[in-house]
Amino acid sequence: PGIQLWGYTFDNPPAGPSSPTEGGPAPGSPGAGSPGLPGDQGAQNQAAAAAPAAPPAIRKTPLIRKASMLVQFLLEKHSSGEPLMRAALLKIIGRKYREHFPEIFRLTSQRMELVFGLEVREVDARGQSYVLVSKLTQPGEGTPGGGGKGLPKSGLLMALLGVIFMKGNRASEEEVWEFLNVLGVQEGKRHLVFGEPRKLITRDLVRQGYLEYRPVPASDPLRHEFLWGPKARAETSKMQVLQVLAKINDTVPSSYPQLYEEALLDEEERVGARPQARGAATKGARSRRRV
C-alpha cells in the first residue's frame, strides 16, 4: 500500500538504494566528467535507465486539506500573539466536517509538532482555547546553521530527509515539491515561516551541507534531484529519520521492513567507522610525536 506521511500515500521505496548516500558526484553531474563526449553514449543510456521515474500519485483527503488550513491559521495566530480559540478552529473547518474535528485536530497538532516544533496545548479543561508551546530546549536548535531566530526549521529538514530516504536515497525535484505542497509550502510563494521556499531548499540548506541538489543524469529537458548532504549524514541517521516517520504514523520503525533493514545496515556501518576513525587519529598523533 505504500508509506503514509501526513495522510498522503507514497509508493513503496525501490528494492534497494538507488544511489550512494556518501555524496559522490552522480554520472553526468558537475565533477563527474563530460557526459557528451563521443563514445560515451552507452553510459548515458545506462544513466537514463537509472534516472528516477515520474513522481508517484499522492492521495489527498478533505481531512488533510482542513488540517492544512488549520496549520496556516495557527501559524498566523502564533506570529501575531492572538489567542487560539476552539470556536475559531471549528469555523475554519466548517459545519460539514465538525464531527471530524478530533481527527483533523490530531493531524494538525502532529504537523505543528513534527514540522515546526510547536505543541498545541489546551489552556483549560474544557478545551475551548489553546496555546502553542515550543518543544525545543536549546537556543538555535531548530534552525540549521544556528541563529535561533524565528520558528524552527529542523522539522521540515527531517521530513525532507525522510522523503529522500523513502525514494531510495534520491528524490526528484518534482517529488520534493509535491511533498512540500502537502505541508502548504509552495514554489514561488513566500511562506510565513520558511520564507522563499526555493531559496531555502536549493541554496540555504545546500550551502549549509544538509542537502545536495544536482542534475539528473542524462535528463532532457534538464531535471534535478535531492540527496542527503554531508552535514545531514554527520548529524543524523537513517534510523533517526525512520523513527520520525514511524512516529508520524503511530507505529514503530520495524513496521517498514525494507527501510528498517537499510537503517540497521547504516547503523552498523556508522559503528564500524568510529573505531577506524579513532585508530587513524591515534596513528596520526603517534606520527606527530615521533616527528
mmCIF file of C-alpha atoms in Angstrom:
data_model
loop_
_atom_site.group_PDB
_atom_site.id
_atom_site.type_symbol
_atom_site.label_atom_id
_atom_site.label_comp_id
_atom_site.label_asym_id
_atom_site.label_seq_id
_atom_site.Cartn_x
_atom_site.Cartn_y
_atom_site.Cartn_z
ATOM 1 C CA PRO A 1 0.000 0.000 0.000
ATOM 2 C CA GLY A 2 2.972 2.374 0.195
ATOM 3 C CA ILE A 3 4.025 4.615 3.048
ATOM 4 C CA GLN A 4 1.777 7.172 4.696
ATOM 5 C CA LEU A 5 3.149 10.606 5.548
ATOM 6 C CA TRP A 6 0.687 13.124 6.958
ATOM 7 C CA GLY A 7 -2.207 11.295 5.353
ATOM 8 C CA TYR A 8 -0.584 11.009 1.929
ATOM 9 C CA THR A 9 0.461 7.739 0.362
ATOM 10 C CA PHE A 10 3.819 7.468 -1.381
ATOM 11 C CA ASP A 11 4.713 4.454 -3.494
ATOM 12 C CA ASN A 12 6.799 1.763 -1.852
ATOM 13 C CA PRO A 13 10.542 2.551 -1.983
ATOM 14 C CA PRO A 14 12.690 0.872 -4.617
ATOM 15 C CA ALA A 15 14.031 -2.615 -3.916
ATOM 16 C CA GLY A 16 17.379 -1.186 -2.819
ATOM 17 C CA PRO A 17 19.288 2.071 -2.546
ATOM 18 C CA SER A 18 19.179 3.688 -5.971
ATOM 19 C CA SER A 19 22.196 5.863 -5.336
ATOM 20 C CA PRO A 20 25.082 6.158 -2.917
ATOM 21 C CA THR A 21 24.421 8.411 0.057
ATOM 22 C CA GLU A 22 28.035 9.400 0.521
ATOM 23 C CA GLY A 23 27.701 12.412 -1.742
ATOM 24 C CA GLY A 24 29.917 11.365 -4.638
ATOM 25 C CA PRO A 25 29.197 13.067 -7.947
ATOM 26 C CA ALA A 26 26.480 11.395 -9.978
ATOM 27 C CA PRO A 27 27.202 10.423 -13.565
ATOM 28 C CA GLY A 28 26.603 13.402 -15.782
ATOM 29 C CA SER A 29 26.746 15.862 -12.863
ATOM 30 C CA PRO A 30 29.412 18.518 -12.284
ATOM 31 C CA GLY A 31 32.685 16.896 -11.291
ATOM 32 C CA ALA A 32 31.848 13.573 -12.917
ATOM 33 C CA GLY A 33 33.331 14.285 -16.308
ATOM 34 C CA SER A 34 31.666 15.401 -19.549
ATOM 35 C CA PRO A 35 28.721 13.169 -20.433
ATOM 36 C CA GLY A 36 28.615 14.409 -24.011
ATOM 37 C CA LEU A 37 31.977 13.081 -25.126
ATOM 38 C CA PRO A 38 31.977 10.756 -28.162
ATOM 39 C CA GLY A 39 31.812 7.058 -27.382
ATOM 40 C CA ASP A 40 30.022 7.674 -24.060
ATOM 41 C CA GLN A 41 26.523 7.020 -25.399
ATOM 42 C CA GLY A 42 26.258 3.636 -23.674
ATOM 43 C CA ALA A 43 26.948 5.174 -20.271
ATOM 44 C CA GLN A 44 24.363 7.849 -20.969
ATOM 45 C CA ASN A 45 21.766 5.222 -21.826
ATOM 46 C CA GLN A 46 22.501 3.347 -18.605
ATOM 47 C CA ALA A 47 22.222 6.563 -16.613
ATOM 48 C CA ALA A 48 18.938 7.392 -18.301
ATOM 49 C CA ALA A 49 17.558 3.984 -17.364
ATOM 50 C CA ALA A 50 18.556 4.598 -13.735
ATOM 51 C CA ALA A 51 17.008 8.069 -13.613
ATOM 52 C CA PRO A 52 14.065 8.485 -11.205
ATOM 53 C CA ALA A 53 10.645 7.769 -12.631
ATOM 54 C CA ALA A 54 7.827 10.285 -12.662
ATOM 55 C CA PRO A 55 6.606 11.274 -9.182
ATOM 56 C CA PRO A 56 4.007 8.925 -7.693
ATOM 57 C CA ALA A 57 0.376 9.793 -7.277
ATOM 58 C CA ILE A 58 -0.427 11.219 -3.862
ATOM 59 C CA ARG A 59 -3.892 10.832 -2.407
ATOM 60 C CA LYS A 60 -5.238 13.934 -0.722
ATOM 61 C CA THR A 61 -8.274 13.750 1.533
ATOM 62 C CA PRO A 62 -10.651 16.517 2.687
ATOM 63 C CA LEU A 63 -9.478 15.988 6.268
ATOM 64 C CA ILE A 64 -5.883 16.638 5.228
ATOM 65 C CA ARG A 65 -6.928 19.799 3.407
ATOM 66 C CA LYS A 66 -8.737 21.029 6.513
ATOM 67 C CA ALA A 67 -5.694 20.211 8.654
ATOM 68 C CA SER A 68 -3.519 22.267 6.289
ATOM 69 C CA MET A 69 -5.895 25.187 6.704
ATOM 70 C CA LEU A 70 -5.699 24.911 10.488
ATOM 71 C CA VAL A 71 -1.890 24.770 10.397
ATOM 72 C CA GLN A 72 -1.772 28.020 8.417
ATOM 73 C CA PHE A 73 -4.273 29.618 10.807
ATOM 74 C CA LEU A 74 -2.313 28.572 13.912
ATOM 75 C CA LEU A 75 0.957 29.870 12.494
ATOM 76 C CA GLU A 76 -0.594 33.229 11.673
ATOM 77 C CA LYS A 77 -2.113 33.495 15.152
ATOM 78 C CA HIS A 78 1.182 32.473 16.736
ATOM 79 C CA SER A 79 3.117 35.185 14.942
ATOM 80 C CA SER A 80 0.524 37.825 15.869
ATOM 81 C CA GLY A 81 0.276 36.747 19.515
ATOM 82 C CA GLU A 82 -3.507 36.421 19.350
ATOM 83 C CA PRO A 83 -5.320 33.762 21.425
ATOM 84 C CA LEU A 84 -6.191 30.418 19.828
ATOM 85 C CA MET A 85 -9.868 29.665 20.330
ATOM 86 C CA ARG A 86 -11.588 26.365 19.583
ATOM 87 C CA ALA A 87 -14.583 28.214 18.135
ATOM 88 C CA ALA A 88 -12.317 29.813 15.515
ATOM 89 C CA LEU A 89 -10.892 26.420 14.547
ATOM 90 C CA LEU A 90 -14.375 24.955 14.157
ATOM 91 C CA LYS A 91 -15.384 27.901 11.985
ATOM 92 C CA ILE A 92 -12.472 27.237 9.636
ATOM 93 C CA ILE A 93 -13.233 23.560 9.075
ATOM 94 C CA GLY A 94 -16.947 24.300 8.569
ATOM 95 C CA ARG A 95 -20.104 22.655 9.836
ATOM 96 C CA LYS A 96 -19.846 19.787 7.342
ATOM 97 C CA TYR A 97 -16.632 18.496 8.946
ATOM 98 C CA ARG A 98 -17.354 19.383 12.568
ATOM 99 C CA GLU A 99 -17.881 15.753 13.540
ATOM 100 C CA HIS A 100 -14.389 15.009 12.175
ATOM 101 C CA PHE A 101 -12.771 17.740 14.279
ATOM 102 C CA PRO A 102 -10.911 15.316 16.617
ATOM 103 C CA GLU A 103 -9.125 13.637 13.674
ATOM 104 C CA ILE A 104 -8.451 16.960 11.921
ATOM 105 C CA PHE A 105 -7.108 18.419 15.152
ATOM 106 C CA ARG A 106 -4.877 15.365 15.667
ATOM 107 C CA LEU A 107 -3.365 15.739 12.190
ATOM 108 C CA THR A 108 -2.917 19.475 12.752
ATOM 109 C CA SER A 109 -1.204 19.015 16.115
ATOM 110 C CA GLN A 110 1.044 16.316 14.714
ATOM 111 C CA ARG A 111 2.227 18.509 11.867
ATOM 112 C CA MET A 112 2.730 21.531 14.124
ATOM 113 C CA GLU A 113 4.956 19.498 16.433
ATOM 114 C CA LEU A 114 6.975 17.486 13.926
ATOM 115 C CA VAL A 115 7.489 20.209 11.318
ATOM 116 C CA PHE A 116 7.521 23.401 13.368
ATOM 117 C CA GLY A 117 8.467 22.097 16.828
ATOM 118 C CA LEU A 118 5.330 23.581 18.400
ATOM 119 C CA GLU A 119 2.961 21.667 20.665
ATOM 120 C CA VAL A 120 -0.707 22.647 20.560
ATOM 121 C CA ARG A 121 -1.682 22.560 24.241
ATOM 122 C CA GLU A 122 -5.113 23.077 25.808
ATOM 123 C CA VAL A 123 -5.299 26.061 28.154
ATOM 124 C CA ASP A 124 -8.434 24.981 30.046
ATOM 125 C CA ALA A 125 -10.000 21.653 30.959
ATOM 126 C CA ARG A 126 -12.916 22.180 28.570
ATOM 127 C CA GLY A 127 -10.587 22.561 25.611
ATOM 128 C CA GLN A 128 -12.033 25.882 24.493
ATOM 129 C CA SER A 129 -8.668 27.582 23.939
ATOM 130 C CA TYR A 130 -5.128 26.577 23.114
ATOM 131 C CA VAL A 131 -1.560 27.826 23.263
ATOM 132 C CA LEU A 132 1.487 26.908 21.183
ATOM 133 C CA VAL A 133 4.457 25.735 23.260
ATOM 134 C CA SER A 134 7.935 25.301 21.774
ATOM 135 C CA LYS A 135 9.320 21.764 22.092
ATOM 136 C CA LEU A 136 12.880 22.983 21.639
ATOM 137 C CA THR A 137 15.130 23.052 24.683
ATOM 138 C CA GLN A 138 18.296 24.666 23.342
ATOM 139 C CA PRO A 139 18.636 28.104 21.723
ATOM 140 C CA GLY A 140 19.043 27.808 17.981
ATOM 141 C CA GLU A 141 18.314 24.069 17.985
ATOM 142 C CA GLY A 142 15.552 24.418 15.441
ATOM 143 C CA THR A 143 17.397 26.349 12.773
ATOM 144 C CA PRO A 144 20.007 24.565 10.654
ATOM 145 C CA GLY A 145 23.199 26.567 10.862
ATOM 146 C CA GLY A 146 22.277 28.143 14.219
ATOM 147 C CA GLY A 147 20.928 31.621 14.795
ATOM 148 C CA GLY A 148 17.916 30.675 16.875
ATOM 149 C CA LYS A 149 15.651 33.283 15.256
ATOM 150 C CA GLY A 150 12.118 32.576 14.104
ATOM 151 C CA LEU A 151 10.370 29.229 14.200
ATOM 152 C CA PRO A 152 12.379 26.002 13.908
ATOM 153 C CA LYS A 153 13.253 24.585 10.504
ATOM 154 C CA SER A 154 14.766 21.287 11.614
ATOM 155 C CA GLY A 155 11.392 19.513 11.453
ATOM 156 C CA LEU A 156 10.998 20.413 7.795
ATOM 157 C CA LEU A 157 14.552 19.253 7.129
ATOM 158 C CA MET A 158 13.879 15.885 8.802
ATOM 159 C CA ALA A 159 10.752 15.491 6.681
ATOM 160 C CA LEU A 160 12.738 16.229 3.507
ATOM 161 C CA LEU A 161 15.428 13.743 4.525
ATOM 162 C CA GLY A 162 12.645 11.207 5.088
ATOM 163 C CA VAL A 163 11.246 11.716 1.595
ATOM 164 C CA ILE A 164 14.727 11.269 0.106
ATOM 165 C CA PHE A 165 15.235 8.108 2.168
ATOM 166 C CA MET A 166 11.867 6.686 1.101
ATOM 167 C CA LYS A 167 12.676 7.310 -2.554
ATOM 168 C CA GLY A 168 15.807 5.166 -2.474
ATOM 169 C CA ASN A 169 18.168 7.886 -1.162
ATOM 170 C CA ARG A 170 17.485 10.270 -4.026
ATOM 171 C CA ALA A 171 14.293 12.221 -4.738
ATOM 172 C CA SER A 172 13.484 14.163 -7.856
ATOM 173 C CA GLU A 173 12.721 17.854 -7.555
ATOM 174 C CA GLU A 174 9.146 17.143 -8.646
ATOM 175 C CA GLU A 175 8.667 14.656 -5.801
ATOM 176 C CA VAL A 176 10.081 17.072 -3.238
ATOM 177 C CA TRP A 177 7.796 19.893 -4.339
ATOM 178 C CA GLU A 178 4.785 17.587 -4.291
ATOM 179 C CA PHE A 179 5.580 16.781 -0.685
ATOM 180 C CA LEU A 180 6.190 20.417 0.233
ATOM 181 C CA ASN A 181 2.792 21.257 -1.221
ATOM 182 C CA VAL A 182 1.365 18.770 1.277
ATOM 183 C CA LEU A 183 2.741 20.996 4.030
ATOM 184 C CA GLY A 184 1.444 24.167 2.415
ATOM 185 C CA VAL A 185 4.908 25.169 1.162
ATOM 186 C CA GLN A 186 4.546 26.160 -2.496
ATOM 187 C CA GLU A 187 7.211 27.048 -5.015
ATOM 188 C CA GLY A 188 7.226 30.751 -5.837
ATOM 189 C CA LYS A 189 5.016 31.634 -2.856
ATOM 190 C CA ARG A 190 6.659 33.106 0.235
ATOM 191 C CA HIS A 191 5.924 31.033 3.335
ATOM 192 C CA LEU A 192 5.081 32.563 6.704
ATOM 193 C CA VAL A 193 7.796 30.555 8.488
ATOM 194 C CA PHE A 194 10.275 29.357 5.870
ATOM 195 C CA GLY A 195 10.396 32.446 3.680
ATOM 196 C CA GLU A 196 11.137 31.824 -0.014
ATOM 197 C CA PRO A 197 10.971 28.002 -0.268
ATOM 198 C CA ARG A 198 13.159 27.557 -3.340
ATOM 199 C CA LYS A 199 15.938 29.621 -1.797
ATOM 200 C CA LEU A 200 15.664 27.628 1.431
ATOM 201 C CA ILE A 201 15.973 24.147 -0.072
ATOM 202 C CA THR A 202 18.129 24.718 -3.157
ATOM 203 C CA ARG A 203 20.510 27.326 -1.706
ATOM 204 C CA ASP A 204 20.450 27.684 2.089
ATOM 205 C CA LEU A 205 20.212 24.003 3.052
ATOM 206 C CA VAL A 206 22.589 23.077 0.231
ATOM 207 C CA ARG A 207 25.163 25.696 1.234
ATOM 208 C CA GLN A 208 24.919 24.556 4.866
ATOM 209 C CA GLY A 209 25.596 20.981 3.741
ATOM 210 C CA TYR A 210 22.248 19.442 4.727
ATOM 211 C CA LEU A 211 21.074 18.716 1.173
ATOM 212 C CA GLU A 212 22.660 18.066 -2.203
ATOM 213 C CA TYR A 213 20.923 19.430 -5.279
ATOM 214 C CA ARG A 214 22.234 18.247 -8.633
ATOM 215 C CA PRO A 215 21.212 17.441 -12.213
ATOM 216 C CA VAL A 216 19.587 14.114 -13.019
ATOM 217 C CA PRO A 217 21.948 12.142 -15.268
ATOM 218 C CA ALA A 218 21.100 12.340 -18.991
ATOM 219 C CA SER A 219 17.794 14.145 -18.365
ATOM 220 C CA ASP A 220 16.352 16.033 -21.320
ATOM 221 C CA PRO A 221 14.953 18.524 -20.549
ATOM 222 C CA LEU A 222 17.274 19.059 -17.599
ATOM 223 C CA ARG A 223 15.853 17.944 -14.244
ATOM 224 C CA HIS A 224 17.304 17.980 -10.742
ATOM 225 C CA GLU A 225 17.275 15.688 -7.725
ATOM 226 C CA PHE A 226 17.964 15.936 -3.987
ATOM 227 C CA LEU A 227 20.233 13.761 -1.842
ATOM 228 C CA TRP A 228 21.368 13.923 1.772
ATOM 229 C CA GLY A 229 24.218 16.371 2.256
ATOM 230 C CA PRO A 230 27.392 15.618 4.255
ATOM 231 C CA LYS A 231 26.196 17.572 7.298
ATOM 232 C CA ALA A 232 22.910 15.647 7.379
ATOM 233 C CA ARG A 233 24.824 12.363 7.260
ATOM 234 C CA ALA A 234 27.038 13.553 10.124
ATOM 235 C CA GLU A 235 24.301 14.945 12.372
ATOM 236 C CA THR A 236 21.521 12.400 11.901
ATOM 237 C CA SER A 237 20.999 8.865 10.645
ATOM 238 C CA LYS A 238 18.536 6.862 8.613
ATOM 239 C CA MET A 239 17.295 5.221 11.801
ATOM 240 C CA GLN A 240 16.551 8.593 13.401
ATOM 241 C CA VAL A 241 14.673 9.735 10.309
ATOM 242 C CA LEU A 242 12.774 6.438 10.181
ATOM 243 C CA GLN A 243 11.798 6.923 13.827
ATOM 244 C CA VAL A 244 10.261 10.266 12.891
ATOM 245 C CA LEU A 245 8.328 8.664 10.021
ATOM 246 C CA ALA A 246 7.118 5.927 12.365
ATOM 247 C CA LYS A 247 6.024 8.480 14.951
ATOM 248 C CA ILE A 248 4.012 10.302 12.312
ATOM 249 C CA ASN A 249 2.124 7.069 11.620
ATOM 250 C CA ASP A 250 1.780 5.972 15.271
ATOM 251 C CA THR A 251 3.883 2.873 14.680
ATOM 252 C CA VAL A 252 7.440 1.559 15.091
ATOM 253 C CA PRO A 253 10.359 1.644 12.614
ATOM 254 C CA SER A 254 10.291 -2.154 12.136
ATOM 255 C CA SER A 255 6.836 -1.881 10.564
ATOM 256 C CA TYR A 256 8.680 -0.723 7.418
ATOM 257 C CA PRO A 257 10.898 -3.827 6.907
ATOM 258 C CA GLN A 258 12.773 -2.631 3.846
ATOM 259 C CA LEU A 259 13.606 0.812 5.215
ATOM 260 C CA TYR A 260 14.312 -0.664 8.656
ATOM 261 C CA GLU A 261 16.820 -3.149 7.227
ATOM 262 C CA GLU A 262 18.613 -0.367 5.378
ATOM 263 C CA ALA A 263 18.617 1.805 8.518
ATOM 264 C CA LEU A 264 20.103 -1.060 10.572
ATOM 265 C CA LEU A 265 22.842 -1.525 7.975
ATOM 266 C CA ASP A 266 23.545 2.189 8.125
ATOM 267 C CA GLU A 267 23.851 1.968 11.936
ATOM 268 C CA GLU A 268 26.293 -0.931 11.646
ATOM 269 C CA GLU A 269 28.416 0.975 9.151
ATOM 270 C CA ARG A 270 28.464 4.006 11.448
ATOM 271 C CA VAL A 271 29.558 1.906 14.430
ATOM 272 C CA GLY A 272 32.271 0.265 12.348
ATOM 273 C CA ALA A 273 33.526 3.617 11.075
ATOM 274 C CA ARG A 274 34.064 5.072 14.558
ATOM 275 C CA PRO A 275 36.881 2.688 15.632
ATOM 276 C CA GLN A 276 38.574 3.209 12.276
ATOM 277 C CA ALA A 277 38.399 6.987 12.726
ATOM 278 C CA ARG A 278 39.772 6.732 16.257
ATOM 279 C CA GLY A 279 42.558 4.424 15.038
ATOM 280 C CA ALA A 280 43.511 6.854 12.286
ATOM 281 C CA ALA A 281 43.561 9.754 14.757
ATOM 282 C CA THR A 282 45.760 7.788 17.199
ATOM 283 C CA LYS A 283 48.154 6.772 14.439
ATOM 284 C CA GLY A 284 48.390 10.393 13.305
ATOM 285 C CA ALA A 285 49.113 11.567 16.858
ATOM 286 C CA ARG A 286 51.902 8.977 17.233
ATOM 287 C CA SER A 287 53.461 10.086 13.949
ATOM 288 C CA ARG A 288 53.440 13.705 15.086
ATOM 289 C CA ARG A 289 55.091 12.759 18.387
ATOM 290 C CA ARG A 290 57.842 10.882 16.536
ATOM 291 C CA VAL A 291 58.449 13.922 14.354
#
